[in-house]
Short mmCIF file of C-alpha atoms and ligand atoms in Angstrom, two decimals:
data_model
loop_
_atom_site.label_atom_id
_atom_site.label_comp_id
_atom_site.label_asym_id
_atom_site.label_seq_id
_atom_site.Cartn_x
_atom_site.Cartn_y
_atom_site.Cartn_z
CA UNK A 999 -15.60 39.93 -10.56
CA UNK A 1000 -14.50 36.52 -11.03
CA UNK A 1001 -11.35 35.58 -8.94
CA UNK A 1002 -8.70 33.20 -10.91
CA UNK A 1003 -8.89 30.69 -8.21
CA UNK A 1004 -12.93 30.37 -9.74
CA UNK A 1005 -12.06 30.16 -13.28
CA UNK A 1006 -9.58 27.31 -12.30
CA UNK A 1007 -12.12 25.37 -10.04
CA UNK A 1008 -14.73 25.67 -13.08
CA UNK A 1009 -12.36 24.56 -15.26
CA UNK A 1010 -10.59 21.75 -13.20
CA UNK A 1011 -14.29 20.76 -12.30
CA UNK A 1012 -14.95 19.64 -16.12
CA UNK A 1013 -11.55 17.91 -16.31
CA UNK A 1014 -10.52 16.71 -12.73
CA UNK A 1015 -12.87 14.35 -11.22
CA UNK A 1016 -14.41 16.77 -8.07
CA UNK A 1017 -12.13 19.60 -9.75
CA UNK A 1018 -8.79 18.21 -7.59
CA UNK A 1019 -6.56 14.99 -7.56
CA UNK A 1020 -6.66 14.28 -3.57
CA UNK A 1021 -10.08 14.48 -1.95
CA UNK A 1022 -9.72 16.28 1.37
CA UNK A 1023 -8.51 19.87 -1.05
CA UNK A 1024 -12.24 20.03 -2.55
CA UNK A 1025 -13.13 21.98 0.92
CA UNK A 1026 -16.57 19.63 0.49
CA UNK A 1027 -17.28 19.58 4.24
CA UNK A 1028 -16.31 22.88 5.27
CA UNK A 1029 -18.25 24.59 2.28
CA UNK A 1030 -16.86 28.02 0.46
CA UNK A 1031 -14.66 27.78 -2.47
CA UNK A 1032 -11.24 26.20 -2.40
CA UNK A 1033 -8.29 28.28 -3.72
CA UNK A 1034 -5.50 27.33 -6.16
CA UNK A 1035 -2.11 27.82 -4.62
CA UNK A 1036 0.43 30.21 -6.92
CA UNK A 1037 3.72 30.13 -4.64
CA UNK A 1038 5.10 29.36 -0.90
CA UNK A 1039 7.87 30.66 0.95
CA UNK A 1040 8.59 29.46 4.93
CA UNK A 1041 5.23 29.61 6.33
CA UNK A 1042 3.16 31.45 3.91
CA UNK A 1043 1.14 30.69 0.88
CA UNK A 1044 -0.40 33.04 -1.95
CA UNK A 1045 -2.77 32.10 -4.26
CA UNK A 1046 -3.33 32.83 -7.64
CA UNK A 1047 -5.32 35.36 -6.92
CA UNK A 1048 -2.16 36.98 -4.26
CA UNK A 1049 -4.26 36.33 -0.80
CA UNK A 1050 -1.53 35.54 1.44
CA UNK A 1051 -2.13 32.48 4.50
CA UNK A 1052 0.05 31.28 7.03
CA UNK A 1053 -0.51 27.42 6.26
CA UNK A 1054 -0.59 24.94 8.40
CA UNK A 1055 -1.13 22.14 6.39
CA UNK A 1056 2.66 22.30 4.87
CA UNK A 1057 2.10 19.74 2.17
CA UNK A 1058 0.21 17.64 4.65
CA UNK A 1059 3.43 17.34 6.42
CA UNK A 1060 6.23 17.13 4.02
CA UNK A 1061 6.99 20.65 4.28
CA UNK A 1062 9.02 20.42 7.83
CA UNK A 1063 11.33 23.06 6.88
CA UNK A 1064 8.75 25.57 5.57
CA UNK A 1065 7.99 26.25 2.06
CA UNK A 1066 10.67 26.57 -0.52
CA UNK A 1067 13.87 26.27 1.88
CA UNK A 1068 16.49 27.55 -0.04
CA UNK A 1069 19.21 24.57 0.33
CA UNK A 1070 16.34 22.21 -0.77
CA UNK A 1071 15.91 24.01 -3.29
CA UNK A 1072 19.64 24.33 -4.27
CA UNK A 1073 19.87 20.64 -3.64
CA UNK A 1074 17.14 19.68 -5.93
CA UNK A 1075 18.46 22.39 -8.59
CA UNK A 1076 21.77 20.58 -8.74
CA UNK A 1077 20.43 17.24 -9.18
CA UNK A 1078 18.76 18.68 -11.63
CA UNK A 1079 20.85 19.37 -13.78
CA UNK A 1080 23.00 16.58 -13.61
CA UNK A 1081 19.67 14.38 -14.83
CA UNK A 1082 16.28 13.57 -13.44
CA UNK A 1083 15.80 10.07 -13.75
CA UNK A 1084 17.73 6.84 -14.62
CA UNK A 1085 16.23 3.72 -13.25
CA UNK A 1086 19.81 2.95 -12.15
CA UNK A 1087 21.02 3.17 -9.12
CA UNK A 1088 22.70 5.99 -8.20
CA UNK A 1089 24.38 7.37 -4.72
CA UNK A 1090 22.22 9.15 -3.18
CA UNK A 1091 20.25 5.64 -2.47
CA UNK A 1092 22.21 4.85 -0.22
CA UNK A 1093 23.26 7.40 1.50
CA UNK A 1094 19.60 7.96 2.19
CA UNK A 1095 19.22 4.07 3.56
CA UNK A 1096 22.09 4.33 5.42
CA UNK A 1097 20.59 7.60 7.10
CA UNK A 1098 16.98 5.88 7.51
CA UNK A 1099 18.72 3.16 9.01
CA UNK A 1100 21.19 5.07 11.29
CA UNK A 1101 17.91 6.92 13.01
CA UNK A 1102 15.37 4.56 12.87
CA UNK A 1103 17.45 1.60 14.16
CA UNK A 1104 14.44 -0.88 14.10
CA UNK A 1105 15.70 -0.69 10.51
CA UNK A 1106 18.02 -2.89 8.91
CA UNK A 1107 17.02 -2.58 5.45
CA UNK A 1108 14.87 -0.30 3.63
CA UNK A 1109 13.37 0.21 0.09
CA UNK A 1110 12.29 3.78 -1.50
CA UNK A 1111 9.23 3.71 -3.04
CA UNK A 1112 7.19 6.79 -4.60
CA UNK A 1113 4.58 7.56 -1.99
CA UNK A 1114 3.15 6.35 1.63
CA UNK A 1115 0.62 4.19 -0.34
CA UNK A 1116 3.29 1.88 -2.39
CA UNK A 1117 4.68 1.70 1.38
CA UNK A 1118 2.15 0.58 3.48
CA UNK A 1119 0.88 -1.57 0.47
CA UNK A 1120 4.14 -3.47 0.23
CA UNK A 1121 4.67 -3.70 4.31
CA UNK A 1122 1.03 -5.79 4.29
CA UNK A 1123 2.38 -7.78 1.23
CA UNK A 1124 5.39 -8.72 2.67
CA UNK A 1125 3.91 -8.93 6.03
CA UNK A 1126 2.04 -12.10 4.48
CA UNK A 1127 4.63 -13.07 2.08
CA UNK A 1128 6.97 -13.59 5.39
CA UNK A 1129 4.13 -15.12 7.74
CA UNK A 1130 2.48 -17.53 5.19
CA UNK A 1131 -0.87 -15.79 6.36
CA UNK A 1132 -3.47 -13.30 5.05
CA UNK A 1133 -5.62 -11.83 7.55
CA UNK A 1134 -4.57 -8.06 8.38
CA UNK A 1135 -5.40 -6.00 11.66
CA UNK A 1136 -5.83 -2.38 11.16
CA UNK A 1137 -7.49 0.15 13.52
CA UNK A 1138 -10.52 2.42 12.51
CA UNK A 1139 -9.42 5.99 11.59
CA UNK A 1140 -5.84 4.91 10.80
CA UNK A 1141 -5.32 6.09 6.90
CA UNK A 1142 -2.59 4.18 5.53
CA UNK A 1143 -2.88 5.46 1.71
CA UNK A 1144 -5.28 4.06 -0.76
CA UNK A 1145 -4.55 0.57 -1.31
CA UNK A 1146 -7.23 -2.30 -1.42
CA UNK A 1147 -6.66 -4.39 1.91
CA UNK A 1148 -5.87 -0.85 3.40
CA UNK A 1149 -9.45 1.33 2.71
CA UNK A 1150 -11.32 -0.38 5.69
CA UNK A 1151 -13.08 2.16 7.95
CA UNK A 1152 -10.12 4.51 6.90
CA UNK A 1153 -9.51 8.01 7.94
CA UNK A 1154 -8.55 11.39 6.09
CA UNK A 1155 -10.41 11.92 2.94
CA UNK A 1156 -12.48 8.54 3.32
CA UNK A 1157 -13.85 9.73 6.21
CA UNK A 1158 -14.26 13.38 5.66
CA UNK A 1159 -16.46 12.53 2.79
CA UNK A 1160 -18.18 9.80 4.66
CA UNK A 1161 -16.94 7.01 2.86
CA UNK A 1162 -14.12 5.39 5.29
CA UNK A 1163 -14.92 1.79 3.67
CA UNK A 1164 -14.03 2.21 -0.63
CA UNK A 1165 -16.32 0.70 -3.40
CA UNK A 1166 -14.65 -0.87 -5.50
CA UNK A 1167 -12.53 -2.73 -3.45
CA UNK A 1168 -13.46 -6.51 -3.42
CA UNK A 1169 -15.50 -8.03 -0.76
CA UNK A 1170 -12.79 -10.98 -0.80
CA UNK A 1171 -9.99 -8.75 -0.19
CA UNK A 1172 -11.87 -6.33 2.55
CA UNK A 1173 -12.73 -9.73 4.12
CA UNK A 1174 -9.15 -10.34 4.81
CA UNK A 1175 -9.04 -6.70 6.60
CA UNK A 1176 -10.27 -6.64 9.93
CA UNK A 1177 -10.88 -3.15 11.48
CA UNK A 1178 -10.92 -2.41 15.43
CA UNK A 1179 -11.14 0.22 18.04
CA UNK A 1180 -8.15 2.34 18.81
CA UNK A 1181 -6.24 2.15 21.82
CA UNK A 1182 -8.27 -1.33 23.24
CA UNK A 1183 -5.68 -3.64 23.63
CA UNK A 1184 -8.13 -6.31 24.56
CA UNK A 1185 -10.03 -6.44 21.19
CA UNK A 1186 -6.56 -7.00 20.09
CA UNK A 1187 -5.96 -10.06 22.27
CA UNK A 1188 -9.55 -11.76 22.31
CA UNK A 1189 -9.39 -10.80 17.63
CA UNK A 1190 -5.50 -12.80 17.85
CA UNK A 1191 -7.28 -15.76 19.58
CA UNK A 1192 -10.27 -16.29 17.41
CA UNK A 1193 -8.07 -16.36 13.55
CA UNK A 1194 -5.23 -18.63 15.34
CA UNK A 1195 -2.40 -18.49 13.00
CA UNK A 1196 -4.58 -16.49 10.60
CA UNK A 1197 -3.11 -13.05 11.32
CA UNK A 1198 0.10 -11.98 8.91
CA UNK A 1199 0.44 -8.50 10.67
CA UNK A 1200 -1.02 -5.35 12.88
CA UNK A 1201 -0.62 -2.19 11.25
CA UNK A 1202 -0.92 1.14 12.67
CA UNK A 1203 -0.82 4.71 12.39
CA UNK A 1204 1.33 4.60 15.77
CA UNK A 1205 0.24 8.17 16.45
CA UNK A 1206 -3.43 8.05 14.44
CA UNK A 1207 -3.07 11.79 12.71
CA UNK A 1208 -5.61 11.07 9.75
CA UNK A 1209 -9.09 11.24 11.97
CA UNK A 1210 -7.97 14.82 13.76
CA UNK A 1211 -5.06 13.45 15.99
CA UNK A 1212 -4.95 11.97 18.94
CA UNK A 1213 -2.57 9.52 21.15
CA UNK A 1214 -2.25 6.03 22.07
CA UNK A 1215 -3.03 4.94 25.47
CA UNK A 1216 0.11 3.86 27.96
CA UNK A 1217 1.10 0.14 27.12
CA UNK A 1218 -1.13 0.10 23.88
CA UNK A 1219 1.82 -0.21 21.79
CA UNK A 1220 3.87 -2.37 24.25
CA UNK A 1221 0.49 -5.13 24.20
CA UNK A 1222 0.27 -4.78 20.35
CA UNK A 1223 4.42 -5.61 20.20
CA UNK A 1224 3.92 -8.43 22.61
CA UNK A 1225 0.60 -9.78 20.77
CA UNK A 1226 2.66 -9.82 17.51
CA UNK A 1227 5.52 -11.61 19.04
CA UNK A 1228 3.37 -13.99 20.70
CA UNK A 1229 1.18 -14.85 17.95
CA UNK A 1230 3.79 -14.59 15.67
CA UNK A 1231 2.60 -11.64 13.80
CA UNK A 1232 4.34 -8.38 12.38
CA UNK A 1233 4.09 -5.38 14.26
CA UNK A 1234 3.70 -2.50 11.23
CA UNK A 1235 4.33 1.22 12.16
CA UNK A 1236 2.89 3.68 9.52
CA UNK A 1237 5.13 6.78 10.74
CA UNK A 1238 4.56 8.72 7.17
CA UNK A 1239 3.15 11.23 9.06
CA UNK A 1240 5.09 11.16 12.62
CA UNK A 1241 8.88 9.39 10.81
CA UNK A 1242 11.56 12.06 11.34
CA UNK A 1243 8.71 14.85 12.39
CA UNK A 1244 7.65 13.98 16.26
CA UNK A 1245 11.09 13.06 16.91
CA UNK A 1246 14.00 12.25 14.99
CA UNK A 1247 13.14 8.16 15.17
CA UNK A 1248 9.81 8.96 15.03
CA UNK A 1249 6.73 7.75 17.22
CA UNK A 1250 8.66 4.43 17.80
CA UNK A 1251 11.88 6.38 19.75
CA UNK A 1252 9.33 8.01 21.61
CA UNK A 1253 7.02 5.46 22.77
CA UNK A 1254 10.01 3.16 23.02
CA UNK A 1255 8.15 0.09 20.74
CA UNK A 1256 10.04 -1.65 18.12
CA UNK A 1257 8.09 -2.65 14.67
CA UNK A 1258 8.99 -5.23 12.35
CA UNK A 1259 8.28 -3.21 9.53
CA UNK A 1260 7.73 0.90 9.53
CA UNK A 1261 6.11 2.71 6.59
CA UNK A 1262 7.47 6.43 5.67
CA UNK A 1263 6.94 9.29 3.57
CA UNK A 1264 6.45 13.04 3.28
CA UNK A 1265 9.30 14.32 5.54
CA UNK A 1266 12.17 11.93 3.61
CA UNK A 1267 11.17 13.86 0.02
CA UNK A 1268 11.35 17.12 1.10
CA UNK A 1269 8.64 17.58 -0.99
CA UNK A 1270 8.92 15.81 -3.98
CA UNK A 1271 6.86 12.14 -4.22
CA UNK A 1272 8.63 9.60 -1.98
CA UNK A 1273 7.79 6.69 0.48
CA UNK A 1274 10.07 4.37 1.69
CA UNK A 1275 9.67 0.70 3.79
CA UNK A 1276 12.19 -0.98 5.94
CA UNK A 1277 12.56 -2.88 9.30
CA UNK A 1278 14.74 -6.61 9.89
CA UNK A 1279 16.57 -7.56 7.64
CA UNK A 1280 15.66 -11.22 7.29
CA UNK A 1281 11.90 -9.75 6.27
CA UNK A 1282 12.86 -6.91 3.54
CA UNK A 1283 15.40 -10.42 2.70
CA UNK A 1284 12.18 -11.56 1.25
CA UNK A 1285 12.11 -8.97 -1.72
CA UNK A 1286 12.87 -9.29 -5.35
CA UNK A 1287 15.39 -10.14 -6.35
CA UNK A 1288 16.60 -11.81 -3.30
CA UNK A 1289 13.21 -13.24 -2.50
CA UNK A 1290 10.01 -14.51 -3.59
CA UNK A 1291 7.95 -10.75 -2.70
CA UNK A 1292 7.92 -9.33 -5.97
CA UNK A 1293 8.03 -4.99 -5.86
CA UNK A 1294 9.54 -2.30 -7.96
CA UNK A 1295 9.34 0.81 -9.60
CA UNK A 1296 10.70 2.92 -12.41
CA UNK A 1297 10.99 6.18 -10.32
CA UNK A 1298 11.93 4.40 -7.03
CA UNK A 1299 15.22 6.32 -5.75
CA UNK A 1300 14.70 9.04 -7.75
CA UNK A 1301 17.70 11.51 -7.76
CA UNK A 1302 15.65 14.59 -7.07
CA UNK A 1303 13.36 13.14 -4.50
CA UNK A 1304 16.56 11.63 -2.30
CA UNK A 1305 18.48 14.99 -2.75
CA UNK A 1306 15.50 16.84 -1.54
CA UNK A 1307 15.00 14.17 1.31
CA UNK A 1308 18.71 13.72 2.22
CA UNK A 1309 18.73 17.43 2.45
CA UNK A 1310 16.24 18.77 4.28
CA UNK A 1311 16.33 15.92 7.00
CA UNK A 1312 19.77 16.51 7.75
CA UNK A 1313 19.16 20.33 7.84
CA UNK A 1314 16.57 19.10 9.89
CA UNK A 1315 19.61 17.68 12.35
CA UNK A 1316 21.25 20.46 11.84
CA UNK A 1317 19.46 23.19 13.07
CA UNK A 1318 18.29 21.08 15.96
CA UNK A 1319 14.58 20.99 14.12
CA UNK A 1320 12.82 18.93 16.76
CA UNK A 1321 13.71 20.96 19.71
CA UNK A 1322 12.38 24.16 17.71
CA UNK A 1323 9.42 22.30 16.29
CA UNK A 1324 8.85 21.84 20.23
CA UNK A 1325 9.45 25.48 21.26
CA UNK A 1326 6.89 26.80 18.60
CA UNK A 1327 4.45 24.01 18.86
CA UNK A 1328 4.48 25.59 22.87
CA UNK A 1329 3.85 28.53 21.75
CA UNK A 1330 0.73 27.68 19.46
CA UNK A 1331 -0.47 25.63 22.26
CA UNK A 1332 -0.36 28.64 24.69
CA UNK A 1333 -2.19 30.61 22.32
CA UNK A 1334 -4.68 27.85 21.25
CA UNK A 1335 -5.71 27.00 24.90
CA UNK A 1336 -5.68 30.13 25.61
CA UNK A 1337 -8.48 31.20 23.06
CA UNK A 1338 -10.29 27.94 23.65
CA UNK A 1339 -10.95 28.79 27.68
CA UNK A 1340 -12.05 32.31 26.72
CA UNK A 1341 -14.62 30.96 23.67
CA UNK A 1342 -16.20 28.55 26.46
CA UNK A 1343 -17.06 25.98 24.08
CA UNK A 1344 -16.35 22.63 23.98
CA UNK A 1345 -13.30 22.05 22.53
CA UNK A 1346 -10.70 19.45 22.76
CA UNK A 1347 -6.68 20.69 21.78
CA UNK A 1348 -4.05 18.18 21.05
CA UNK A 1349 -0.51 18.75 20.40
CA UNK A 1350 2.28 16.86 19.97
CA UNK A 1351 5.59 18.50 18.94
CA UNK A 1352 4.51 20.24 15.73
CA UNK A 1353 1.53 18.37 15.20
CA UNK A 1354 -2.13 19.92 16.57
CA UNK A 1355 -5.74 19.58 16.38
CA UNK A 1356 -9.14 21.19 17.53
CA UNK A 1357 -11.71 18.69 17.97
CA UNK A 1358 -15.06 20.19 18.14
CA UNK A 1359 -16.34 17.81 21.30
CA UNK A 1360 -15.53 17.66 24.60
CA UNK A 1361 -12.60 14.85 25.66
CA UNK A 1362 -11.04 12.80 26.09
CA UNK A 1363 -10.98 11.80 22.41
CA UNK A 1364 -8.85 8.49 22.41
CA UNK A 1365 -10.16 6.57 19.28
CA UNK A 1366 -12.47 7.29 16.09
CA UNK A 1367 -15.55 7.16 18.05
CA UNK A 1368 -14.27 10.01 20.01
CA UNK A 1369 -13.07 11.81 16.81
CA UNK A 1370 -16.33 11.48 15.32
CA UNK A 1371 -18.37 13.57 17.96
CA UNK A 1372 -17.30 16.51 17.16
CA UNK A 1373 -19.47 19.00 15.67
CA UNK A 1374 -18.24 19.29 11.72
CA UNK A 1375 -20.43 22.19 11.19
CA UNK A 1376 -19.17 24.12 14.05
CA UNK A 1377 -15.47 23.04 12.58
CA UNK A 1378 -16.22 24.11 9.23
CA UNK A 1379 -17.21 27.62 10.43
CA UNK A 1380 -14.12 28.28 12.56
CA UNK A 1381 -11.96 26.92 9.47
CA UNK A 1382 -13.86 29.66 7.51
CA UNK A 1383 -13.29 32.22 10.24
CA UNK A 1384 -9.54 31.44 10.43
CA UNK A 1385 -9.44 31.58 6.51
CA UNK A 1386 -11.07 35.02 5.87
CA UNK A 1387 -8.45 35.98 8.66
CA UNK A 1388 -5.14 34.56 6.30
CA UNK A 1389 -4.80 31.25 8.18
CA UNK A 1390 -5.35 28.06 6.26
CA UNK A 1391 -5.72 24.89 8.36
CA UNK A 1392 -6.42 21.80 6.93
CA UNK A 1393 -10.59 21.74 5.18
CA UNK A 1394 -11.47 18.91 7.50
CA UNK A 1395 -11.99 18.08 11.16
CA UNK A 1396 -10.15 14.75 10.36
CA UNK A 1397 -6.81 15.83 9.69
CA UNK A 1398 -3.97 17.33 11.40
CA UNK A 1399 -2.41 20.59 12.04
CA UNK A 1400 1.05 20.61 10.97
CA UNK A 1401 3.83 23.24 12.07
CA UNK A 1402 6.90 24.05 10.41
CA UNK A 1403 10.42 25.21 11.45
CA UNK A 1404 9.36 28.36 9.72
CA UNK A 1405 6.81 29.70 11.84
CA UNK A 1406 7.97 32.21 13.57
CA UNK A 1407 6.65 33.55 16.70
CA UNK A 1408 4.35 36.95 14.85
CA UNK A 1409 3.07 34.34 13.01
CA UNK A 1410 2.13 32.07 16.27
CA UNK A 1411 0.86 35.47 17.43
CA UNK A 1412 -1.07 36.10 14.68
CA UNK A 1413 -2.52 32.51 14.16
CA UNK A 1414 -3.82 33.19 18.20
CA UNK A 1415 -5.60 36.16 17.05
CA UNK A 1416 -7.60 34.38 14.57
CA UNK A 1417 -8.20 32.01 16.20
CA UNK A 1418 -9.51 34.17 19.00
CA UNK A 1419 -12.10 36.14 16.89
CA UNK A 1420 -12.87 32.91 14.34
CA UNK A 1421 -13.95 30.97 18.11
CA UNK A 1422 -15.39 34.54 19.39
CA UNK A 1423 -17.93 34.19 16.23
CA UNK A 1424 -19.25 30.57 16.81
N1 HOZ B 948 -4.36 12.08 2.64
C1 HOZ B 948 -3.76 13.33 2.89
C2 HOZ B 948 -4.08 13.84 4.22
N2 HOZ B 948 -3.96 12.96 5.30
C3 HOZ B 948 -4.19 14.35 1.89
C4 HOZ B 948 -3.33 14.33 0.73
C5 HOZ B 948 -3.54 15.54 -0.19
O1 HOZ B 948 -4.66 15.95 -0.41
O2 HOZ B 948 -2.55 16.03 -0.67
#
């Protein structure tokens, strides 16, 4: 019999370019069919067809709170109703930049946007708009959306389909792009000498989480803060991923480095589209219609997306989310290892707060390089294993576990157990 899930993946297959609208979901590299999702509550998913999975991909990380938390919902609902878009501004703006601001303080001002993309992408325009320059650093396996000067030896979908460098994104403009090593603060250094006053910023993932995840090295940020200042350069955090999640300031409270600009997403939209850009003021000074940097967007500040956002991160604060995100992420870990030593295989686990991954290679995995020895087929088959056993992780090696408030400990439990027999079959 043919599941609903198949009819849909025929059909989006004629229609959708590669049946889906964001890469990484068409399950290419871990084989099998993907599924079309029907519903979510907390934890769990169904799809269409009513298989139930404890996900752990939680709208790539947007989901903090768990699926289809009920005073998101209620916020959205409400906002709802009293309209869904204006393209004026309205008050939830800026209660939502005064919040950004309040716990990311390397933040004067900020601008929302509609997705991590239109906020990385205007970070490297003002970035050169401020510095007079044009030359960008990035660092391989860092994914910083789809945007031309960003889709240089990229990570997530890029790289799971083996295509980290874009056609179709002009040699001139790639050119300008220059790609290095994680976590080697020296390429850094010896890269700022040769393009003297050539650089405009450094932009990083500050924890890389789109290439499996893994951590930067002690003092990598502090020498890429003190390069920038140096060479007169802006520092660029892309905390889409990490903002609000590994802490509530993020990768920059805990690694104690302070960017000139910071990229963020997911978490602040509780769901809905949203990014959002900010740092000093006398650089987001430089945007329309104060300045010369022109950027803008009918949906930007939409009422739904902010009451979402506004509500779910201060529920976050609320219920104390980062200590729990903590507690539970212990728990996985305990599990995870645990399974790992028994399977005798080489594996690598990283965890941070609520954010995991299994590389398939021995460690220490510090940088792309490392990323990219693990085995993908031997990945693929444990994602499959953990699957048929109702636990979806994310259908690539080169992405990131994500854990919400709203996994509770059977669920930990149960995730262990899969894990268990999925590694026990390799
Ligand atoms: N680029 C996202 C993962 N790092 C995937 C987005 C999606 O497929 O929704």
């Amino acid at each position: 019999m043919t599941s609903r899930s198949s009819e849909l993946v025929a059909r989006a297959q004629k229609r959708i370019p590669g049946g889906v609208n964001s890469p990484v979901r068409a399950f290419r590299n871990v084989g099998g069919e993907l599924f079309f999702v029907a519903r979510g509550e907390g934890a769990r998913i169904w799809d269409v067809d009513g298989n139930e999975y404890i996900d752990y991909v939680g709208s790539w990380g947007a989901a903090i709170l768990g699926h289809a938390p009920k005073v998101v919902v209620e916020a959205v609902r409400d906002a709802a109703i009293r309209g869904l878009s204006f393209g004026i501004p309205n008050p939830l703006e800026v209660e939502m930049a005064e919040l950004i601001c309040e716990w990311m303080p390397s933040i004067d001002k900020v601008r929302m946007v509609n997705s991590g993309t239109e906020a990385t992408m205007s970070c490297i325009r003002l970035a050169r708009a401020f510095t007079g320059r044009d030359k960008i650093i990035k660092f391989d396996g860092c994914y910083h959306g789809h945007a031309d000067p960003l889709l240089v030896k990229t990570g997530s979908g890029a790289l799971t389909h083996g295509r980290p460098s874009s056609a179709g994104v002009p040699r001139a403009f790639a050119d300008l792009t220059i790609s290095l090593p994680f976590n080697n603060a020296d390429l850094v250094r010896k890269t700022f000498q040769k393009n003297k006053n050539g650089i405009a910023a450094v932009i990083l993932e500050a924890i890389p989480a789109n290439a499996g995840l893994y951590f930067p090295r002690e003092n990598f940020l502090s020498a890429l803060r003190e390069e920038c200042t140096t060479n007169g350069a802006l520092l660029i955090f892309d905390e889409v991923i990490t903002g609000f999640r590994v802490a509530r300031g993020g990768a920059q409270e805990i690694y104690g480095v302070k960017p000139d600009l910071t990229a963020l997403g997911k978490i602040i939209g509780g769901g809905l589209p949203v990014g959002a850009f900010g740092g000093r003021a006398e650089i987001m000074d430089q945007l329309s219609p104060d300045g010369p940097v022109y950027q803008a967007g009918t949906l930007s500040g939409n009422p739904l997306a902010l009451a979402a956002g506004l509500t779910q991160l201060r529920e976050l604060a609320r219920i104390n989310g980062w200590k729990l995100l903590e507690e539970i992420g212990a728990q996985f870990e305990e599990f995870a290892q645990a399974a790992i030593k028994d399977a005798t295989l080489n594996i690598t686990f990283h965890r941070l707060g609520s954010l995991f991954c299994l590389f398939f290679a021995e460690g220490p995995i510090v940088d792309l390089a490392g990323a990219q020895r693990s085995d993908l087929k031997m990945f693929a088959r444990f994602f499959q294993g953990c699957l048929k056993r109702g636990i979806y992780f994310a259908p690539s090696q080169f992405e990131t576990g994500f854990i919400s408030t709203a996994h509770t400990p059977e669920d930990i439990e149960r995730t262990g157990a899969a894990m268990r027999e999925a590694l026990g079959e390799l």
